[in-house]
Amino acid sequence: MTSIKQRIETLLSQMTLDEKLAQLGSYWVYEIQTDGLLDPKKIAEKLGHGIGQITRVAGASTLDPVAAAKAGNELQKFLIEETRLGIPAILHEESCSGAMLLGGTSYPQIIGLASTFQPELAEKMTRAIRSQLLAIGARQSLAPVLDVSRDPRWGRTEETFGEDPMLVSHFGMAYVRGLQGENLAEGVMATGKHFIGHSLSQGGQNCAPIHIGKRELYEIFLAPFQAVIRDAGLASIMNSYPELDGEVVAASRRILTDLLRNELGFDGLVVSDYEAISMIHNFHYVAEDQSTAGRLALEAGIDVELPTVACYGDPLKAALEAGDLNIETVDTAVSRHLHKKFELGLFDNPYVDEEGVIAVFETPEQRNLAREIACQSMVLLKNDDLLPLKKNIDTLAVIGPNADHARSLQGDYSYAATKDLMTYLLPDESAFENVDADAIAEHEVRVVTVLEGIKAAASPKTKVLYARGCSNLDADTGGFDEALEAVEQADAVILVLGDLSGLTTNCTTGEFRDSADLRLPGVQEELAKAILATGKPIAVVLINGRPYAIPWLEERADAILEAWIPGEEGGSAVADVLFGETNPGGKLPVTFPRHVGQLPIFYNHKPSGMKSHWYGDYVSEEATPLYPFGHGLSYTTFEYSDMSIERKQAAPGETVDVSLKITNTGDIRGDEVVQLYIRDEFATVPRPMKELKGYVRVTLQPSESREVTFHLPVDLVAFYDLDLNLVVEPGRILVMIGSSSEDIRLEGEFEIIGESKMLIKERVFVCPVDVREV
């Protein structure tokens, strides 16, 4: 049997320069459409030499799933039958919180998924996403985001798995395994992004410079990429936009080849973030023209330019003709792309079954999963005995811009958000113009709003009053009076506040929508304070994509429920929690600051962090977080007891078993996330005050107990020393077990023994855990 390597060599030897360059490029689907339909003339003009990828056949069009599958088949048929070498294209889409296409299931945004502290739910979600993408012929997804969130001003915080590198690693691995499957021939290529450092940009602004020291880069920001590349077989990587320590990532061979490929061992495909190569020229100003930008990117290690040909294609040809670029560099990138096409099985099975497409869209199982994840993601931040509400409450006022707004329950890379963006960017030629709105509505997913969920869950005798009060962003207070009138009539108030996620200027979170203050957007704070002043029992539901600085709300509200951006079943999930059908058990994967001036703030800070030397606090604010990492309340209570550490001394390569008993001491069934933290007390470089090393979510009936045992590998304590060697040093390790990073219930210690410094070959990312009946 001919190997993939041999097939690539044979194909490469037959290719003309134009055919090679075509494999390094892509086109938006609307560039080969007219009036929303594929245009044979445009296809022949742009794809005559073949093409590497097609950008968002479904996600950047108004095509329903069946029509998208047909369009994909038509494109592949042209490439296979009408081009000289018959090389199929990779059709790529987005899938941050669901397959981003008309009719794709809308799951909770990633920050909410991470709040479940159940990576297995990420894998279940992406297995479902994979089925929808495969059905339409999409074989690459531009997800997951593996950036470690360290500045919530950054609009893309909502797309991350939070601030802890181990938690991000676990969810990243699960996400990739579900999407790629057992082998790529039956899966969808995942794309880890953004390599590297995108989430700690200057001022929290998207694409701004990144100031990260090399040790912090290795310790924190590289960890998820290391884990997902090595332990989940990540197939593709996308570069980050910014410059890192003065070096534009998209133009850096040191970052994209020496670090990514040579140090981390990545052997997959590197694709550019959209327009990142052009930005070398027109944003960072380190290339005087597109040809130079293209050459720098290709030499750095970016194999494919997305979303359309701008700096590869003819500009690369010009660089070759001028002698500035070697053909071997082109051949290397082409070979990598062809290798993935062979691995995906595209040469043997380029088409999809158009008849079976609709069977995998919006199934009951998918909606149930969307609701399960949404319910598991809810984090109860505060509760002064208001929740759960009685279903037979007489009158309930539901107020706020996100109370009855389906769009606000979907994230920035949902189909609803991208439809808004495409219409905004391309008003004259958009595929979203002149389209039958009823036809689109027929296939759009049904989103349950919070108001709808509450009405469905409450007693038929309960009178539910509704007033919007204000919008998410603008300054109009004209709806305040109506809202206050409804509040005065009610026995309790559900105030639903927060963000509108997306990429357009009316949105408050998402890519390009960075925040300077972390306040509730628009006049929502004024609305909330007016309603809180009435003295009514008030539960606040936050539908938001980033942590807010809201100490005033913590002080005055009776209850606060963090729902994040909960997807199509979000309204049902919120109602389940409000009325006690679901006992909230989610935990915060990020720290909530008291004030934006505390940023960056995160739980695993160094000993000198989180305090002003002599006095601790700021002049005008406490230095402690408003809500710490790992925080989340329940309608029941849990007791931690009987901690034991089975050995007092251990060496690298060995495991220390840490056990405890967890008991539900309340009256109802509930979930608790048991969290294991460690601290390397003294080391040759300062170590964090706490590091999450293990966790498990446990469901307990009233009075029920479980024994939890963490099998802590000593190598999981390893860190990078002054010479950037991965080492374990002898000394005392403090062990802390708790309900959050601040709510520590049990403490112990053990000692690492051995030489003064012991080199560790590879990082360990997982602490196995067992749970058994007592």
Tab-separated table of C-alpha atoms in Angstrom, residues 308-638:
chain	number	residue	atom	x	y	z
A	308	THR	CA	-8.871	34.552	1.836
A	309	VAL	CA	-5.833	34.951	-0.395
A	310	ALA	CA	-4.150	38.307	0.221
A	311	CYS	CA	-0.433	37.809	0.932
A	312	TYR	CA	0.170	34.287	-0.338
A	313	GLY	CA	-0.850	33.596	-3.973
A	314	ASP	CA	0.624	36.195	-6.351
A	315	PRO	CA	2.548	38.101	-3.629
A	316	LEU	CA	4.405	34.895	-2.746
A	317	LYS	CA	5.060	34.273	-6.420
A	318	ALA	CA	6.643	37.712	-6.607
A	319	ALA	CA	8.880	36.862	-3.633
A	320	LEU	CA	9.953	33.642	-5.348
A	321	GLU	CA	10.671	35.400	-8.622
A	322	ALA	CA	12.731	38.049	-6.805
A	323	GLY	CA	14.788	35.345	-5.136
A	324	ASP	CA	13.610	36.340	-1.651
A	325	LEU	CA	11.864	33.023	-0.969
A	326	ASN	CA	12.968	29.428	-1.474
A	327	ILE	CA	10.649	26.980	-3.242
A	328	GLU	CA	11.535	24.425	-0.534
A	329	THR	CA	9.700	26.558	2.003
A	330	VAL	CA	6.610	26.503	-0.207
A	331	ASP	CA	6.903	22.737	-0.700
A	332	THR	CA	7.097	22.147	3.051
A	333	ALA	CA	3.851	24.035	3.695
A	334	VAL	CA	2.080	22.379	0.746
A	335	SER	CA	3.169	18.951	1.975
A	336	ARG	CA	1.767	19.629	5.460
A	337	HIS	CA	-1.579	20.662	4.025
A	338	LEU	CA	-1.758	17.688	1.671
A	339	HIS	CA	-0.853	15.385	4.551
A	340	LYS	CA	-3.929	16.512	6.487
A	341	LYS	CA	-6.126	16.089	3.419
A	342	PHE	CA	-4.928	12.502	3.092
A	343	GLU	CA	-5.348	11.867	6.840
A	344	LEU	CA	-8.896	13.193	6.662
A	345	GLY	CA	-9.625	10.772	3.826
A	346	LEU	CA	-10.703	13.563	1.506
A	347	PHE	CA	-9.045	12.030	-1.562
A	348	ASP	CA	-10.999	8.810	-1.058
A	349	ASN	CA	-14.244	10.189	0.395
A	350	PRO	CA	-14.691	13.833	-0.603
A	351	TYR	CA	-18.506	13.878	-0.601
A	352	VAL	CA	-21.199	13.668	2.066
A	353	ASP	CA	-24.608	12.011	2.018
A	354	GLU	CA	-27.032	14.858	1.375
A	355	GLU	CA	-30.032	12.732	2.299
A	356	GLY	CA	-28.901	12.077	5.869
A	357	VAL	CA	-27.884	15.590	6.855
A	358	ILE	CA	-30.945	16.830	8.681
A	359	ALA	CA	-31.088	13.757	10.933
A	360	VAL	CA	-28.197	15.079	13.075
A	361	PHE	CA	-29.537	18.608	13.554
A	362	GLU	CA	-31.440	19.753	16.635
A	363	THR	CA	-32.170	16.271	17.866
A	364	PRO	CA	-33.785	15.796	21.282
A	365	GLU	CA	-30.458	14.420	22.518
A	366	GLN	CA	-28.631	17.574	21.446
A	367	ARG	CA	-31.143	19.868	23.126
A	368	ASN	CA	-31.011	17.747	26.265
A	369	LEU	CA	-27.230	18.009	26.276
A	370	ALA	CA	-27.421	21.776	25.803
A	371	ARG	CA	-29.746	21.962	28.812
A	372	GLU	CA	-27.607	19.596	30.901
A	373	ILE	CA	-24.455	21.636	30.318
A	374	ALA	CA	-26.316	24.892	30.987
A	375	CYS	CA	-27.706	23.544	34.272
A	376	GLN	CA	-24.301	22.236	35.344
A	377	SER	CA	-22.663	25.575	34.458
A	378	MET	CA	-24.754	27.755	36.772
A	379	VAL	CA	-22.745	29.340	39.602
A	380	LEU	CA	-24.598	30.635	42.641
A	381	LEU	CA	-22.498	33.598	43.774
A	382	LYS	CA	-24.696	34.710	46.675
A	383	ASN	CA	-27.893	33.547	48.341
A	384	ASP	CA	-29.451	35.072	51.466
A	385	ASP	CA	-32.171	32.408	51.664
A	386	LEU	CA	-34.154	33.812	48.728
A	387	LEU	CA	-33.524	30.926	46.352
A	388	PRO	CA	-34.956	28.530	45.465
A	389	LEU	CA	-38.219	30.309	44.821
A	390	LYS	CA	-41.539	28.641	45.533
A	391	LYS	CA	-43.258	27.736	42.289
A	392	ASN	CA	-46.602	28.981	43.608
A	393	ILE	CA	-45.362	32.494	44.357
A	394	ASP	CA	-48.221	34.917	43.683
A	395	THR	CA	-46.547	37.618	41.591
A	396	LEU	CA	-43.078	37.602	40.089
A	397	ALA	CA	-41.496	40.510	38.222
A	398	VAL	CA	-38.934	39.598	35.562
A	399	ILE	CA	-36.937	42.671	34.587
A	400	GLY	CA	-33.916	43.514	32.482
A	401	PRO	CA	-32.458	43.663	28.973
A	402	ASN	CA	-31.568	39.961	28.970
A	403	ALA	CA	-34.828	38.687	30.439
A	404	ASP	CA	-36.606	38.092	27.140
A	405	HIS	CA	-33.818	38.396	24.599
A	406	ALA	CA	-32.880	35.156	22.852
A	407	ARG	CA	-29.898	36.709	21.114
A	408	SER	CA	-28.198	37.512	24.443
A	409	LEU	CA	-28.044	33.814	25.316
A	410	GLN	CA	-25.675	33.053	22.423
A	411	GLY	CA	-21.932	33.681	22.296
A	412	ASP	CA	-19.748	35.692	19.966
A	413	TYR	CA	-19.092	32.734	17.650
A	414	SER	CA	-22.703	31.649	17.347
A	415	TYR	CA	-24.446	31.748	13.983
A	416	ALA	CA	-26.685	34.579	15.219
A	417	ALA	CA	-23.644	36.701	16.045
A	418	THR	CA	-21.806	35.992	12.817
A	419	LYS	CA	-24.926	36.758	10.780
A	420	ASP	CA	-24.995	40.168	12.446
A	421	LEU	CA	-21.315	40.656	11.676
A	422	MET	CA	-21.489	39.653	8.025
A	423	THR	CA	-24.423	41.964	7.403
A	424	TYR	CA	-22.547	44.744	9.210
A	425	LEU	CA	-19.302	44.262	7.272
A	426	LEU	CA	-20.693	43.510	3.830
A	427	PRO	CA	-23.864	45.557	3.380
A	428	ASP	CA	-23.489	45.769	-0.387
A	429	GLU	CA	-22.545	42.205	-1.271
A	430	SER	CA	-23.322	40.118	1.762
A	431	ALA	CA	-24.788	36.677	1.341
A	432	PHE	CA	-27.221	37.760	4.047
A	433	GLU	CA	-28.805	40.427	1.884
A	434	ASN	CA	-31.966	39.846	-0.180
A	435	VAL	CA	-32.692	36.514	1.465
A	436	ASP	CA	-36.063	35.168	2.508
A	437	ALA	CA	-36.139	35.794	6.250
A	438	ASP	CA	-38.841	33.176	6.712
A	439	ALA	CA	-36.618	30.562	5.124
A	440	ILE	CA	-33.821	31.386	7.559
A	441	ALA	CA	-36.214	31.405	10.508
A	442	GLU	CA	-37.376	27.916	9.582
A	443	HIS	CA	-33.916	26.521	10.301
A	444	GLU	CA	-32.712	28.775	13.131
A	445	VAL	CA	-32.489	27.053	16.481
A	446	ARG	CA	-35.192	27.773	19.009
A	447	VAL	CA	-33.728	29.679	21.957
A	448	VAL	CA	-35.616	29.612	25.255
A	449	THR	CA	-35.388	33.008	26.937
A	450	VAL	CA	-35.210	33.426	30.710
A	451	LEU	CA	-38.734	34.854	30.753
A	452	GLU	CA	-40.047	31.883	28.773
A	453	GLY	CA	-38.251	29.461	31.068
A	454	ILE	CA	-39.686	31.119	34.166
A	455	LYS	CA	-43.225	31.126	32.789
A	456	ALA	CA	-42.945	27.439	31.916
A	457	ALA	CA	-41.546	26.509	35.345
A	458	ALA	CA	-43.779	28.621	37.608
A	459	SER	CA	-47.208	27.594	38.827
A	460	PRO	CA	-50.072	28.391	36.431
A	461	LYS	CA	-51.434	30.574	39.234
A	462	THR	CA	-48.299	32.718	39.392
A	463	LYS	CA	-48.625	36.110	37.729
A	464	VAL	CA	-45.419	36.899	35.843
A	465	LEU	CA	-44.864	40.574	35.017
A	466	TYR	CA	-42.202	41.643	32.529
A	467	ALA	CA	-40.470	44.903	31.672
A	468	ARG	CA	-37.216	45.331	29.783
A	469	GLY	CA	-36.143	48.455	31.656
A	470	CYS	CA	-33.259	49.320	29.344
A	471	SER	CA	-31.037	47.876	26.635
A	472	ASN	CA	-27.621	46.329	27.141
A	473	LEU	CA	-25.542	49.256	25.988
A	474	ASP	CA	-27.264	52.560	25.234
A	475	ALA	CA	-28.044	55.359	27.687
A	476	ASP	CA	-31.844	55.418	27.371
A	477	THR	CA	-33.572	55.306	30.767
A	478	GLY	CA	-37.065	55.631	29.345
A	479	GLY	CA	-38.040	52.119	30.443
A	480	PHE	CA	-37.199	52.581	34.116
A	481	ASP	CA	-40.682	53.690	35.184
A	482	GLU	CA	-42.380	50.664	33.620
A	483	ALA	CA	-39.851	48.365	35.296
A	484	LEU	CA	-40.316	49.971	38.705
A	485	GLU	CA	-44.087	49.773	38.366
A	486	ALA	CA	-43.820	46.012	37.764
A	487	VAL	CA	-41.457	45.640	40.713
A	488	GLU	CA	-43.880	47.398	43.069
A	489	GLN	CA	-46.601	44.843	42.232
A	490	ALA	CA	-44.373	41.807	42.758
A	491	ASP	CA	-43.632	39.540	45.701
A	492	ALA	CA	-40.122	38.942	44.332
A	493	VAL	CA	-38.016	40.205	41.457
A	494	ILE	CA	-35.771	38.407	38.974
A	495	LEU	CA	-33.421	41.011	37.514
A	496	VAL	CA	-31.703	39.689	34.372
A	497	LEU	CA	-28.708	41.819	33.441
A	498	GLY	CA	-25.491	41.573	31.501
A	499	ASP	CA	-23.973	41.427	28.062
A	500	LEU	CA	-24.855	41.097	24.434
A	501	SER	CA	-22.118	38.947	22.947
A	502	GLY	CA	-20.840	39.414	19.417
A	503	LEU	CA	-18.412	41.271	17.196
A	504	THR	CA	-20.436	44.326	16.201
A	505	THR	CA	-20.484	47.751	17.870
A	506	ASN	CA	-23.807	47.181	19.626
A	507	CYS	CA	-22.277	44.231	21.514
A	508	THR	CA	-20.611	44.445	24.918
A	509	THR	CA	-18.479	41.284	24.974
A	510	GLY	CA	-16.802	39.101	22.385
A	511	GLU	CA	-13.951	39.570	19.953
A	512	PHE	CA	-13.139	43.273	19.421
A	513	ARG	CA	-15.457	44.207	22.334
A	514	ASP	CA	-12.980	44.925	25.118
A	515	SER	CA	-13.965	46.651	28.368
A	516	ALA	CA	-12.207	49.467	30.218
A	517	ASP	CA	-14.177	49.248	33.457
A	518	LEU	CA	-15.811	45.809	34.021
A	519	ARG	CA	-19.059	47.538	34.967
A	520	LEU	CA	-22.501	46.493	33.841
A	521	PRO	CA	-22.771	48.044	30.365
A	522	GLY	CA	-24.996	50.997	29.524
A	523	VAL	CA	-27.392	52.146	32.235
A	524	GLN	CA	-27.962	48.702	33.726
A	525	GLU	CA	-26.236	49.662	36.964
A	526	GLU	CA	-28.577	52.609	37.379
A	527	LEU	CA	-31.588	50.381	36.680
A	528	ALA	CA	-30.390	47.778	39.168
A	529	LYS	CA	-29.757	50.331	41.928
A	530	ALA	CA	-33.216	51.845	41.438
A	531	ILE	CA	-34.843	48.432	41.748
A	532	LEU	CA	-32.670	47.374	44.691
A	533	ALA	CA	-33.753	50.546	46.510
A	534	THR	CA	-37.372	49.322	46.549
A	535	GLY	CA	-36.511	46.778	49.225
A	536	LYS	CA	-38.196	43.924	47.378
A	537	PRO	CA	-36.643	40.426	47.505
A	538	ILE	CA	-34.380	40.450	44.444
A	539	ALA	CA	-32.437	37.726	42.689
A	540	VAL	CA	-30.035	38.908	39.997
A	541	VAL	CA	-29.271	36.654	37.038
A	542	LEU	CA	-26.132	37.603	35.136
A	543	ILE	CA	-25.983	36.702	31.446
A	544	ASN	CA	-22.434	37.804	30.708
A	545	GLY	CA	-19.179	36.879	29.062
A	546	ARG	CA	-16.663	38.239	31.554
A	547	PRO	CA	-16.345	38.762	35.324
A	548	TYR	CA	-17.795	42.066	36.494
A	549	ALA	CA	-16.535	44.298	39.290
A	550	ILE	CA	-19.829	44.529	41.209
A	551	PRO	CA	-19.226	44.860	44.972
A	552	TRP	CA	-22.313	47.086	45.254
A	553	LEU	CA	-24.464	44.293	43.817
A	554	GLU	CA	-22.956	41.706	46.157
A	555	GLU	CA	-23.816	44.003	49.068
A	556	ARG	CA	-27.430	44.762	48.134
A	557	ALA	CA	-28.914	41.846	46.167
A	558	ASP	CA	-30.495	38.905	48.011
A	559	ALA	CA	-29.174	36.383	45.521
A	560	ILE	CA	-26.879	36.429	42.482
A	561	LEU	CA	-26.783	33.668	39.900
A	562	GLU	CA	-23.982	33.625	37.328
A	563	ALA	CA	-25.434	32.038	34.185
A	564	TRP	CA	-22.698	33.150	31.744
A	565	ILE	CA	-23.941	32.868	28.126
A	566	PRO	CA	-25.981	29.693	28.435
A	567	GLY	CA	-27.078	28.846	24.889
A	568	GLU	CA	-30.364	27.720	23.407
A	569	GLU	CA	-31.636	26.012	26.572
A	570	GLY	CA	-30.297	28.748	28.835
A	571	GLY	CA	-33.694	30.110	29.836
A	572	SER	CA	-34.881	26.669	30.893
A	573	ALA	CA	-31.690	26.051	32.855
A	574	VAL	CA	-31.926	29.385	34.677
A	575	ALA	CA	-35.519	28.646	35.617
A	576	ASP	CA	-34.564	25.149	36.799
A	577	VAL	CA	-32.091	26.717	39.231
A	578	LEU	CA	-34.343	29.567	40.359
A	579	PHE	CA	-37.152	27.168	41.291
A	580	GLY	CA	-34.939	24.423	42.692
A	581	GLU	CA	-35.379	21.779	40.010
A	582	THR	CA	-31.596	21.964	39.687
A	583	ASN	CA	-29.342	22.576	42.666
A	584	PRO	CA	-26.531	24.792	41.362
A	585	GLY	CA	-23.095	23.216	41.594
A	586	GLY	CA	-20.930	25.167	39.151
A	587	LYS	CA	-17.730	26.883	40.251
A	588	LEU	CA	-15.969	29.978	38.941
A	589	PRO	CA	-13.101	29.255	36.525
A	590	VAL	CA	-12.028	32.905	36.856
A	591	THR	CA	-11.608	35.417	39.668
A	592	PHE	CA	-14.081	38.296	40.040
A	593	PRO	CA	-12.309	41.548	40.996
A	594	ARG	CA	-13.742	44.240	43.233
A	595	HIS	CA	-12.436	46.921	40.904
A	596	VAL	CA	-10.883	46.994	37.460
A	597	GLY	CA	-7.809	48.599	39.018
A	598	GLN	CA	-6.880	45.246	40.613
A	599	LEU	CA	-6.164	43.673	37.229
A	600	PRO	CA	-4.586	41.346	36.542
A	601	ILE	CA	-6.006	39.350	39.458
A	602	PHE	CA	-5.932	35.547	39.659
A	603	TYR	CA	-5.835	33.000	42.436
A	604	ASN	CA	-2.448	31.371	41.683
A	605	HIS	CA	-0.423	34.507	42.302
A	606	LYS	CA	3.103	34.596	43.685
A	607	PRO	CA	3.823	35.362	47.392
A	608	SER	CA	4.461	39.013	46.615
A	609	GLY	CA	1.204	39.352	44.694
A	610	MET	CA	-2.274	40.466	45.818
A	611	LYS	CA	-0.974	42.832	48.487
A	612	SER	CA	0.575	46.251	48.899
A	613	HIS	CA	3.774	45.615	50.865
A	614	TRP	CA	3.073	47.105	54.341
A	615	TYR	CA	-0.652	47.631	54.426
A	616	GLY	CA	-2.026	44.934	52.157
A	617	ASP	CA	-4.969	46.803	50.667
A	618	TYR	CA	-5.086	49.638	48.173
A	619	VAL	CA	-5.779	53.168	49.364
A	620	SER	CA	-9.307	53.008	47.993
A	621	GLU	CA	-10.088	49.290	47.768
A	622	GLU	CA	-9.495	45.918	49.370
A	623	ALA	CA	-6.919	43.800	47.565
A	624	THR	CA	-8.925	40.593	47.909
A	625	PRO	CA	-11.187	39.307	45.110
A	626	LEU	CA	-14.916	39.842	45.134
A	627	TYR	CA	-15.431	36.157	44.313
A	628	PRO	CA	-12.429	33.817	44.212
A	629	PHE	CA	-11.559	31.156	41.681
A	630	GLY	CA	-13.482	27.962	42.419
A	631	HIS	CA	-16.291	29.768	44.271
A	632	GLY	CA	-19.859	28.573	43.941
A	633	LEU	CA	-22.656	28.025	46.472
A	634	SER	CA	-25.335	25.356	46.750
A	635	TYR	CA	-28.820	24.980	48.203
A	636	THR	CA	-27.333	22.367	50.521
A	637	THR	CA	-24.182	22.196	52.667
A	638	PHE	CA	-21.134	19.939	52.618
